[in-house]
PDB file of C-alpha atoms in Angstrom:
ATOM      1  CA  MET J 478      10.992  -1.440   2.385  1.00 60.00           C
ATOM      2  CA  ARG J 479       9.158  -4.834   2.080  1.00 58.00           C
ATOM      3  CA  LEU J 480       8.088  -5.602  -1.666  1.00 56.00           C
ATOM      4  CA  ILE J 481       3.896  -7.551  -0.038  1.00 55.00           C
ATOM      5  CA  GLN J 482       2.807  -9.596  -3.252  1.00 47.00           C
ATOM      6  CA  ASN J 483       2.160  -8.774  -6.737  1.00 46.00           C
ATOM      7  CA  MET J 484      -1.226  -7.107  -7.864  1.00 41.00           C
ATOM      8  CA  SER J 485      -2.832 -10.634  -9.350  1.00 37.00           C
ATOM      9  CA  THR J 486      -3.687 -11.704  -5.542  1.00 36.00           C
ATOM     10  CA  ILE J 487      -3.954  -7.434  -4.513  1.00 36.00           C
ATOM     11  CA  ALA J 488      -7.857  -8.298  -4.123  1.00 35.00           C
ATOM     12  CA  GLU J 489      -7.331 -10.895  -1.639  1.00 35.00           C
ATOM     13  CA  CYS J 490      -5.180  -9.255   0.630  1.00 41.00           C
ATOM     14  CA  THR J 491      -5.853  -8.632   4.139  1.00 42.00           C
ATOM     15  CA  ALA J 492      -4.496  -6.140   6.178  1.00 43.00           C
ATOM     16  CA  PRO J 493      -1.944  -7.232   8.371  1.00 48.00           C
ATOM     17  CA  GLU J 494      -2.893  -7.002  12.284  1.00 49.00           C
ATOM     18  CA  TYR J 495      -1.237  -4.172  13.255  1.00 44.00           C
ATOM     19  CA  SER J 496      -1.336  -2.387  16.939  1.00 43.00           C
ATOM     20  CA  VAL J 497      -4.423   0.000  17.249  1.00 43.00           C
ATOM     21  CA  LEU J 498      -1.901   3.006  17.229  1.00 55.00           C
ATOM     22  CA  ASN J 499      -0.018   1.947  13.269  1.00 69.00           C
ATOM     23  CA  ARG J 500      -2.826   2.926  10.792  1.00 86.00           C
ATOM     24  CA  VAL J 501      -2.767   1.581   7.251  1.00 94.00           C
ATOM     25  CA  ILE J 502      -2.352   4.113   4.658  1.00 96.00           C
ATOM     26  CA  LYS J 503      -2.960   2.554   1.006  1.00 97.00           C
ATOM     27  CA  ILE J 504      -2.677   4.764  -2.102  1.00 97.00           C
ATOM     28  CA  ALA J 505      -2.221   3.334  -5.998  1.00 97.00           C
ATOM     29  CA  VAL J 506      -0.127   4.616  -8.146  1.00 97.00           C
ATOM     30  CA  ILE J 507      -1.843   4.719 -12.197  1.00 96.00           C
ATOM     31  CA  GLY J 508      -0.293   6.295 -15.446  1.00 95.00           C
ATOM     32  CA  GLY J 509       0.656   5.481 -18.651  1.00 93.00           C
ATOM     33  CA  SER J 510       3.530   2.972 -19.635  1.00 91.00           C
ATOM     34  CA  GLY J 511       6.548   4.464 -19.003  1.00 92.00           C
ATOM     35  CA  VAL J 512       6.103   7.515 -17.541  1.00 95.00           C
ATOM     36  CA  GLY J 513       7.953   6.281 -14.416  1.00 94.00           C
ATOM     37  CA  LYS J 514       5.795   4.905 -11.523  1.00 94.00           C
ATOM     38  CA  THR J 515       7.923   2.807  -9.829  1.00 93.00           C
ATOM     39  CA  ALA J 516      10.462   4.977  -9.798  1.00 94.00           C
ATOM     40  CA  LEU J 517       8.432   6.987  -7.966  1.00 95.00           C
ATOM     41  CA  VAL J 518       7.740   4.568  -5.383  1.00 95.00           C
ATOM     42  CA  VAL J 519      10.920   3.225  -5.173  1.00 93.00           C
ATOM     43  CA  ARG J 520      12.247   6.996  -4.637  1.00 95.00           C
ATOM     44  CA  PHE J 521       9.804   8.057  -2.096  1.00 95.00           C
ATOM     45  CA  LEU J 522       9.519   4.770   0.222  1.00 93.00           C
ATOM     46  CA  THR J 523      13.552   3.970  -0.366  1.00 93.00           C
ATOM     47  CA  ARG J 524      15.203   7.284  -1.396  1.00 93.00           C
ATOM     48  CA  ARG J 525      16.849   5.546  -4.174  1.00 93.00           C
ATOM     49  CA  PHE J 526      16.464   6.441  -7.983  1.00 92.00           C
ATOM     50  CA  ILE J 527      16.860   2.896  -9.978  1.00 84.00           C
ATOM     51  CA  GLY J 528      17.060   3.928 -13.818  1.00 79.00           C
ATOM     52  CA  ASP J 529      16.130   0.763 -15.298  1.00 76.00           C
ATOM     53  CA  TYR J 530      13.350  -1.842 -14.249  1.00 70.00           C
ATOM     54  CA  GLU J 531      11.655  -4.877 -15.788  1.00 71.00           C
ATOM     55  CA  ARG J 532       7.929  -4.534 -17.111  1.00 68.00           C
ATOM     56  CA  ASN J 533       5.784  -3.253 -14.339  1.00 68.00           C
ATOM     57  CA  ALA J 534       3.980  -6.177 -12.809  1.00 69.00           C
ATOM     58  CA  GLY J 535       2.064  -4.434 -10.333  1.00 82.00           C
ATOM     59  CA  ASN J 536       3.907  -4.839  -6.973  1.00 90.00           C
ATOM     60  CA  LEU J 537       2.265  -3.867  -3.768  1.00 94.00           C
ATOM     61  CA  TYR J 538       4.827  -2.481  -1.228  1.00 94.00           C
ATOM     62  CA  SER J 539       5.129  -1.703   1.630  1.00 94.00           C
ATOM     63  CA  ARG J 540       7.152   0.704   4.671  1.00 92.00           C
ATOM     64  CA  GLU J 541       6.453   1.913   8.178  1.00 91.00           C
ATOM     65  CA  VAL J 542       7.040   6.012   8.623  1.00 86.00           C
ATOM     66  CA  GLN J 543       6.456   8.933  10.767  1.00 84.00           C
ATOM     67  CA  VAL J 544       3.878  11.111   9.582  1.00 84.00           C
ATOM     68  CA  ASP J 545       2.711  13.989  12.308  1.00 80.00           C
ATOM     69  CA  GLY J 546       4.128  11.746  15.271  1.00 82.00           C
ATOM     70  CA  ASP J 547       2.546   8.864  14.427  1.00 84.00           C
ATOM     71  CA  GLN J 548       3.475   5.861  12.982  1.00 88.00           C
ATOM     72  CA  VAL J 549       1.663   4.642   9.906  1.00 90.00           C
ATOM     73  CA  THR J 550       2.242   1.545   7.356  1.00 94.00           C
ATOM     74  CA  ILE J 551       2.201   2.950   4.104  1.00 95.00           C
ATOM     75  CA  GLN J 552       1.453   0.664   1.292  1.00 96.00           C
ATOM     76  CA  VAL J 553       1.728   1.549  -1.921  1.00 96.00           C
ATOM     77  CA  GLN J 554       0.480  -0.290  -5.312  1.00 95.00           C
ATOM     78  CA  ASP J 555       2.428   0.227  -7.790  1.00 93.00           C
ATOM     79  CA  THR J 556      -0.340  -0.241 -11.248  1.00 92.00           C
ATOM     80  CA  PRO J 557       0.778  -1.841 -15.171  1.00 88.00           C
ATOM     81  CA  GLY J 558       0.734   0.921 -17.178  1.00 87.00           C
ATOM     82  CA  ALA J 559      -2.450   2.207 -19.270  1.00 84.00           C
ATOM     83  CA  GLU J 560      -2.358   2.430 -23.047  1.00 82.00           C
ATOM     84  CA  MET J 561      -4.103   4.501 -25.741  1.00 75.00           C
ATOM     85  CA  THR J 562      -6.045   2.199 -27.924  1.00 74.00           C
ATOM     86  CA  ASP J 563      -8.684   2.963 -30.763  1.00 70.00           C
ATOM     87  CA  ASN J 564     -11.217   2.104 -28.620  1.00 71.00           C
ATOM     88  CA  GLY J 565     -10.698   3.993 -25.662  1.00 70.00           C
ATOM     89  CA  ILE J 566      -8.305   3.107 -22.490  1.00 76.00           C
ATOM     90  CA  SER J 567      -6.883  -0.515 -22.289  1.00 73.00           C
ATOM     91  CA  LEU J 568      -6.276  -1.502 -18.550  1.00 76.00           C
ATOM     92  CA  PRO J 569      -5.157  -4.173 -16.813  1.00 73.00           C
ATOM     93  CA  ASP J 570      -8.939  -5.282 -14.899  1.00 74.00           C
ATOM     94  CA  HIS J 571      -6.738  -5.609 -11.603  1.00 79.00           C
ATOM     95  CA  VAL J 572      -6.224  -1.741 -11.632  1.00 86.00           C
ATOM     96  CA  SER J 573      -9.883  -1.051 -11.737  1.00 85.00           C
ATOM     97  CA  CYS J 574      -9.567  -3.398  -7.978  1.00 88.00           C
ATOM     98  CA  SER J 575      -6.953  -1.538  -6.946  1.00 91.00           C
ATOM     99  CA  ILE J 576      -8.494   2.188  -7.043  1.00 90.00           C
ATOM    100  CA  GLN J 577     -11.584   0.323  -4.837  1.00 90.00           C
ATOM    101  CA  TRP J 578      -8.594  -0.598  -2.515  1.00 93.00           C
ATOM    102  CA  ALA J 579      -6.798   2.359  -1.709  1.00 95.00           C
ATOM    103  CA  ASP J 580      -7.418   5.315   0.129  1.00 96.00           C
ATOM    104  CA  ALA J 581      -5.771   7.709  -2.073  1.00 96.00           C
ATOM    105  CA  VAL J 582      -4.707   8.018  -5.716  1.00 97.00           C
ATOM    106  CA  VAL J 583      -1.546   9.318  -7.685  1.00 98.00           C
ATOM    107  CA  LEU J 584      -2.038   9.806 -11.319  1.00 98.00           C
ATOM    108  CA  VAL J 585       0.980  10.039 -13.407  1.00 98.00           C
ATOM    109  CA  TYR J 586       2.004  11.551 -16.430  1.00 98.00           C
ATOM    110  CA  SER J 587       5.906  12.310 -18.123  1.00 98.00           C
ATOM    111  CA  VAL J 588       6.451  15.524 -19.358  1.00 98.00           C
ATOM    112  CA  THR J 589       8.621  13.819 -22.301  1.00 98.00           C
ATOM    113  CA  ASP J 590       4.968  11.902 -23.457  1.00 97.00           C
ATOM    114  CA  ARG J 591       2.461  13.793 -24.671  1.00 96.00           C
ATOM    115  CA  ARG J 592       0.287  10.920 -25.022  1.00 94.00           C
ATOM    116  CA  SER J 593       0.720   9.887 -21.239  1.00 96.00           C
ATOM    117  CA  PHE J 594      -0.942  13.717 -20.512  1.00 97.00           C
ATOM    118  CA  GLU J 595      -3.628  12.598 -22.445  1.00 95.00           C
ATOM    119  CA  LEU J 596      -4.588   9.223 -20.410  1.00 94.00           C
ATOM    120  CA  ILE J 597      -5.153  11.535 -17.453  1.00 96.00           C
ATOM    121  CA  ASP J 598      -8.852  12.583 -17.812  1.00 95.00           C
ATOM    122  CA  GLN J 599      -9.746   9.405 -18.624  1.00 92.00           C
ATOM    123  CA  LEU J 600      -8.113   7.650 -15.726  1.00 94.00           C
ATOM    124  CA  HIS J 601      -9.401  10.145 -13.843  1.00 95.00           C
ATOM    125  CA  GLN J 602     -13.032   9.194 -14.726  1.00 93.00           C
ATOM    126  CA  LEU J 603     -12.038   5.598 -13.873  1.00 90.00           C
ATOM    127  CA  VAL J 604     -11.451   6.676 -10.273  1.00 92.00           C
ATOM    128  CA  VAL J 605     -14.742   8.459  -9.973  1.00 92.00           C
ATOM    129  CA  ARG J 606     -16.060   5.406 -11.563  1.00 88.00           C
ATOM    130  CA  SER J 607     -14.443   2.704  -9.756  1.00 83.00           C
ATOM    131  CA  GLY J 608     -14.936   4.350  -5.950  1.00 73.00           C
ATOM    132  CA  GLY J 609     -18.485   5.532  -7.054  1.00 72.00           C
ATOM    133  CA  ALA J 610     -19.828   7.895  -3.687  1.00 73.00           C
ATOM    134  CA  GLY J 611     -16.521   7.398  -1.710  1.00 78.00           C
ATOM    135  CA  ALA J 612     -14.417   8.285  -4.836  1.00 84.00           C
ATOM    136  CA  PRO J 613     -10.364   8.338  -3.318  1.00 91.00           C
ATOM    137  CA  PRO J 614      -9.003  11.837  -3.107  1.00 93.00           C
ATOM    138  CA  VAL J 615      -6.295  12.319  -5.801  1.00 96.00           C
ATOM    139  CA  ILE J 616      -3.502  14.046  -6.784  1.00 97.00           C
ATOM    140  CA  LEU J 617      -1.789  14.689 -10.288  1.00 98.00           C
ATOM    141  CA  LEU J 618       2.218  14.091 -10.605  1.00 98.00           C
ATOM    142  CA  ALA J 619       4.063  15.166 -13.549  1.00 98.00           C
ATOM    143  CA  ASN J 620       7.264  13.395 -13.923  1.00 98.00           C
ATOM    144  CA  LYS J 621      10.647  13.482 -15.549  1.00 97.00           C
ATOM    145  CA  ALA J 622      10.331  17.630 -15.014  1.00 97.00           C
ATOM    146  CA  ASP J 623      14.681  17.399 -15.851  1.00 96.00           C
ATOM    147  CA  LEU J 624      14.128  16.279 -18.809  1.00 97.00           C
ATOM    148  CA  LEU J 625      13.716  19.775 -19.871  1.00 95.00           C
ATOM    149  CA  HIS J 626      15.305  19.681 -24.111  1.00 96.00           C
ATOM    150  CA  LEU J 627      12.699  16.220 -24.269  1.00 97.00           C
ATOM    151  CA  ARG J 628       9.331  17.802 -22.600  1.00 97.00           C
ATOM    152  CA  ARG J 629       6.294  17.626 -25.083  1.00 97.00           C
ATOM    153  CA  VAL J 630       3.721  18.941 -22.178  1.00 98.00           C
ATOM    154  CA  ASP J 631       3.945  22.928 -21.250  1.00 97.00           C
ATOM    155  CA  SER J 632       4.828  23.478 -17.780  1.00 95.00           C
ATOM    156  CA  GLN J 633       1.353  25.450 -17.369  1.00 96.00           C
ATOM    157  CA  GLN J 634      -0.704  22.798 -18.464  1.00 98.00           C
ATOM    158  CA  GLY J 635      -0.595  20.613 -15.611  1.00 98.00           C
ATOM    159  CA  PRO J 636      -1.715  22.648 -13.369  1.00 98.00           C
ATOM    160  CA  LEU J 637      -4.682  24.076 -15.368  1.00 98.00           C
ATOM    161  CA  LEU J 638      -5.597  20.101 -16.064  1.00 98.00           C
ATOM    162  CA  ALA J 639      -5.441  19.840 -11.796  1.00 97.00           C
ATOM    163  CA  GLY J 640      -7.640  22.672 -11.800  1.00 97.00           C
ATOM    164  CA  THR J 641      -9.998  20.920 -14.121  1.00 97.00           C
ATOM    165  CA  LEU J 642     -10.238  17.833 -12.233  1.00 96.00           C
ATOM    166  CA  GLY J 643     -10.230  19.270  -8.645  1.00 95.00           C
ATOM    167  CA  CYS J 644      -6.731  17.958  -7.162  1.00 96.00           C
ATOM    168  CA  SER J 645      -3.662  18.858  -5.740  1.00 96.00           C
ATOM    169  CA  PHE J 646      -0.693  18.672  -8.604  1.00 98.00           C
ATOM    170  CA  TYR J 647       3.242  18.219  -8.163  1.00 98.00           C
ATOM    171  CA  GLU J 648       5.609  18.247 -10.850  1.00 98.00           C
ATOM    172  CA  VAL J 649       8.722  16.081 -10.065  1.00 98.00           C
ATOM    173  CA  SER J 650      11.697  14.375 -11.294  1.00 97.00           C
ATOM    174  CA  ALA J 651      12.338  10.963  -9.930  1.00 96.00           C
ATOM    175  CA  SER J 652      15.783  10.869 -10.667  1.00 96.00           C
ATOM    176  CA  GLU J 653      17.307  14.017  -9.776  1.00 95.00           C
ATOM    177  CA  ASP J 654      15.282  15.406  -6.482  1.00 96.00           C
ATOM    178  CA  TYR J 655      13.933  13.252  -4.229  1.00 96.00           C
ATOM    179  CA  ASN J 656      12.625  16.225  -1.458  1.00 96.00           C
ATOM    180  CA  GLN J 657      10.129  16.986  -4.531  1.00 96.00           C
ATOM    181  CA  VAL J 658       8.962  13.167  -4.556  1.00 97.00           C
ATOM    182  CA  HIS J 659       8.904  12.910  -0.906  1.00 95.00           C
ATOM    183  CA  GLY J 660       7.144  16.070  -0.337  1.00 95.00           C
ATOM    184  CA  ALA J 661       3.738  15.083  -2.574  1.00 96.00           C
ATOM    185  CA  PHE J 662       3.865  11.833  -1.351  1.00 96.00           C
ATOM    186  CA  HIS J 663       3.992  13.416   2.388  1.00 93.00           C
ATOM    187  CA  ARG J 664       1.372  16.117   1.910  1.00 94.00           C
ATOM    188  CA  LEU J 665      -1.404  13.259   0.815  1.00 94.00           C
ATOM    189  CA  CYS J 666      -0.145  10.919   3.491  1.00 93.00           C
ATOM    190  CA  CYS J 667      -0.890  13.596   6.019  1.00 91.00           C
ATOM    191  CA  GLN J 668      -4.293  14.273   4.754  1.00 91.00           C
ATOM    192  CA  LEU J 669      -5.126  10.539   4.348  1.00 92.00           C
ATOM    193  CA  ALA J 670      -4.076  10.370   8.079  1.00 87.00           C
ATOM    194  CA  LYS J 671      -5.822  13.623   9.090  1.00 85.00           C
ATOM    195  CA  GLN J 672      -8.947  12.024   7.927  1.00 84.00           C
ATOM    196  CA  GLN J 673      -8.236   8.966   9.583  1.00 80.00           C
ATOM    197  CA  GLN J 674      -8.433  10.746  12.875  1.00 74.00           C
ATOM    198  CA  GLN J 675     -11.646  12.259  12.370  1.00 68.00           C
ATOM    199  CA  PRO J 676     -14.911  10.490  14.310  1.00 63.00           C
ATOM    200  CA  PRO J 677     -17.153   9.384  12.580  1.00 58.00           C
ATOM    201  CA  THR J 678     -21.219  11.001  12.429  1.00 58.00           C
ATOM    202  CA  PRO J 679     -23.035   9.843  14.577  1.00 59.00           C
ATOM    203  CA  PRO J 680     -26.357   8.242  12.485  1.00 56.00           C
ATOM    204  CA  PRO J 681     -29.331  10.225  13.809  1.00 55.00           C
ATOM    205  CA  SER J 682     -32.266   8.908  15.557  1.00 52.00           C
ATOM    206  CA  ALA J 683     -35.523   7.521  13.738  1.00 50.00           C
ATOM    207  CA  SER J 684     -36.984  10.731  14.892  1.00 49.00           C
ATOM    208  CA  GLY J 685     -34.638  12.891  14.008  1.00 49.00           C
ATOM    209  CA  ALA J 686     -33.980  14.093  17.147  1.00 45.00           C
ATOM    210  CA  THR J 687     -31.978  12.874  20.634  1.00 43.00           C
ATOM    211  CA  GLU J 688     -34.014  10.875  22.745  1.00 43.00           C
ATOM    212  CA  LYS J 689     -34.391  12.683  25.840  1.00 40.00           C
ATOM    213  CA  ARG J 690     -33.609  11.331  29.092  1.00 40.00           C
ATOM    214  CA  ARG J 691     -36.173  10.301  31.623  1.00 39.00           C
ATOM    215  CA  SER J 692     -36.487  13.048  34.084  1.00 39.00           C
ATOM    216  CA  PRO J 693     -35.081  11.916  37.846  1.00 40.00           C
ATOM    217  CA  LEU J 694     -38.484  14.250  39.047  1.00 41.00           C
ATOM    218  CA  ILE J 695     -40.691  10.974  37.648  1.00 36.00           C
ATOM    219  CA  PRO J 696     -41.918   8.774  40.673  1.00 42.00           C
ATOM    220  CA  ARG J 697     -40.384   5.209  40.409  1.00 42.00           C
ATOM    221  CA  PRO J 698     -43.351   2.446  40.377  1.00 41.00           C
ATOM    222  CA  LYS J 699     -44.171   1.094  43.734  1.00 44.00           C
ATOM    223  CA  SER J 700     -43.276  -2.371  44.764  1.00 44.00           C
ATOM    224  CA  PRO J 701     -46.123  -4.365  43.607  1.00 46.00           C
ATOM    225  CA  ASN J 702     -45.397  -6.502  47.466  1.00 51.00           C
ATOM    226  CA  MET J 703     -45.849  -3.753  49.472  1.00 52.00           C
ATOM    227  CA  GLN J 704     -49.115  -2.305  47.997  1.00 57.00           C
ATOM    228  CA  ASP J 705     -50.216  -6.212  48.780  1.00 56.00           C
ATOM    229  CA  LEU J 706     -48.861  -5.262  52.118  1.00 54.00           C
ATOM    230  CA  LYS J 707     -51.062  -2.349  52.228  1.00 60.00           C
ATOM    231  CA  ARG J 708     -54.131  -3.916  51.117  1.00 63.00           C
ATOM    232  CA  ARG J 709     -53.581  -7.088  53.906  1.00 59.00           C
ATOM    233  CA  PHE J 710     -53.422  -4.685  56.734  1.00 58.00           C
ATOM    234  CA  LYS J 711     -56.220  -2.446  55.538  1.00 66.00           C
ATOM    235  CA  GLN J 712     -58.416  -5.699  55.525  1.00 68.00           C
ATOM    236  CA  ALA J 713     -57.275  -6.660  58.948  1.00 62.00           C
ATOM    237  CA  LEU J 714     -57.566  -3.127  60.237  1.00 61.00           C
ATOM    238  CA  SER J 715     -60.814  -2.858  59.460  1.00 65.00           C
ATOM    239  CA  ALA J 716     -61.899  -6.643  60.328  1.00 59.00           C
ATOM    240  CA  LYS J 717     -60.912  -5.473  63.894  1.00 53.00           C
ATOM    241  CA  VAL J 718     -63.058  -2.180  63.992  1.00 49.00           C
ATOM    242  CA  ARG J 719     -66.143  -4.256  63.106  1.00 54.00           C
ATOM    243  CA  THR J 720     -65.093  -6.821  65.944  1.00 49.00           C
ATOM    244  CA  VAL J 721     -65.147  -4.172  68.621  1.00 47.00           C
ATOM    245  CA  THR J 722     -67.801  -2.005  67.363  1.00 48.00           C
ATOM    246  CA  SER J 723     -70.050  -5.526  67.568  1.00 50.00           C
ATOM    247  CA  VAL J 724     -68.966  -6.079  71.054  1.00 47.00           C
TER     248      VAL J 724
END
């Protein structure tokens, strides 16, 4: 796994020159503070769990993986945590930039933090607004499922919210189960890889129909030089006939 850069320069980040066969999948991870976004990203990309992190600066991570037999570069944008204020949701300006950059968005809340769950609907609205008509696909992750004694969000509320938002839902534990975390991200990567393989639909012609090919039975126009030769030949033949007649 490579740490590419912090999010302050993501707007200037250009895709590296990979080979034609090596596609790039870009994922942004968004959620409240302390829900385990960085832990989930590192767990997915390295299999390791690290319990303590410095304050999230919004790092961009990259790793090459196999998706359905193809070599794919996964770029995951970790983002600073969102906060709920009296005036609504508070987010760093870079988060909107990361949504526009991403091919998909992972929304994260912690089952031990009711406020982080209540943020999800507003974060989803932000994704829809930032993406416009081309809003990226979204999945919803509920983290810290192993902390049963600290649970503040019922296990049925996550799937109900995901159904309302129209996205997939996964309840995982970054600390206890790598397979859960990997499965959620891997399914998303497979979905994106298949979408990238689909050929673009060709735009319709101005008349709304495919232009008809010219029929091979249409005669080719005669060469101007050949027509000129025939005209001169006829003139010469007429002059010869007049000469014979006068004689």
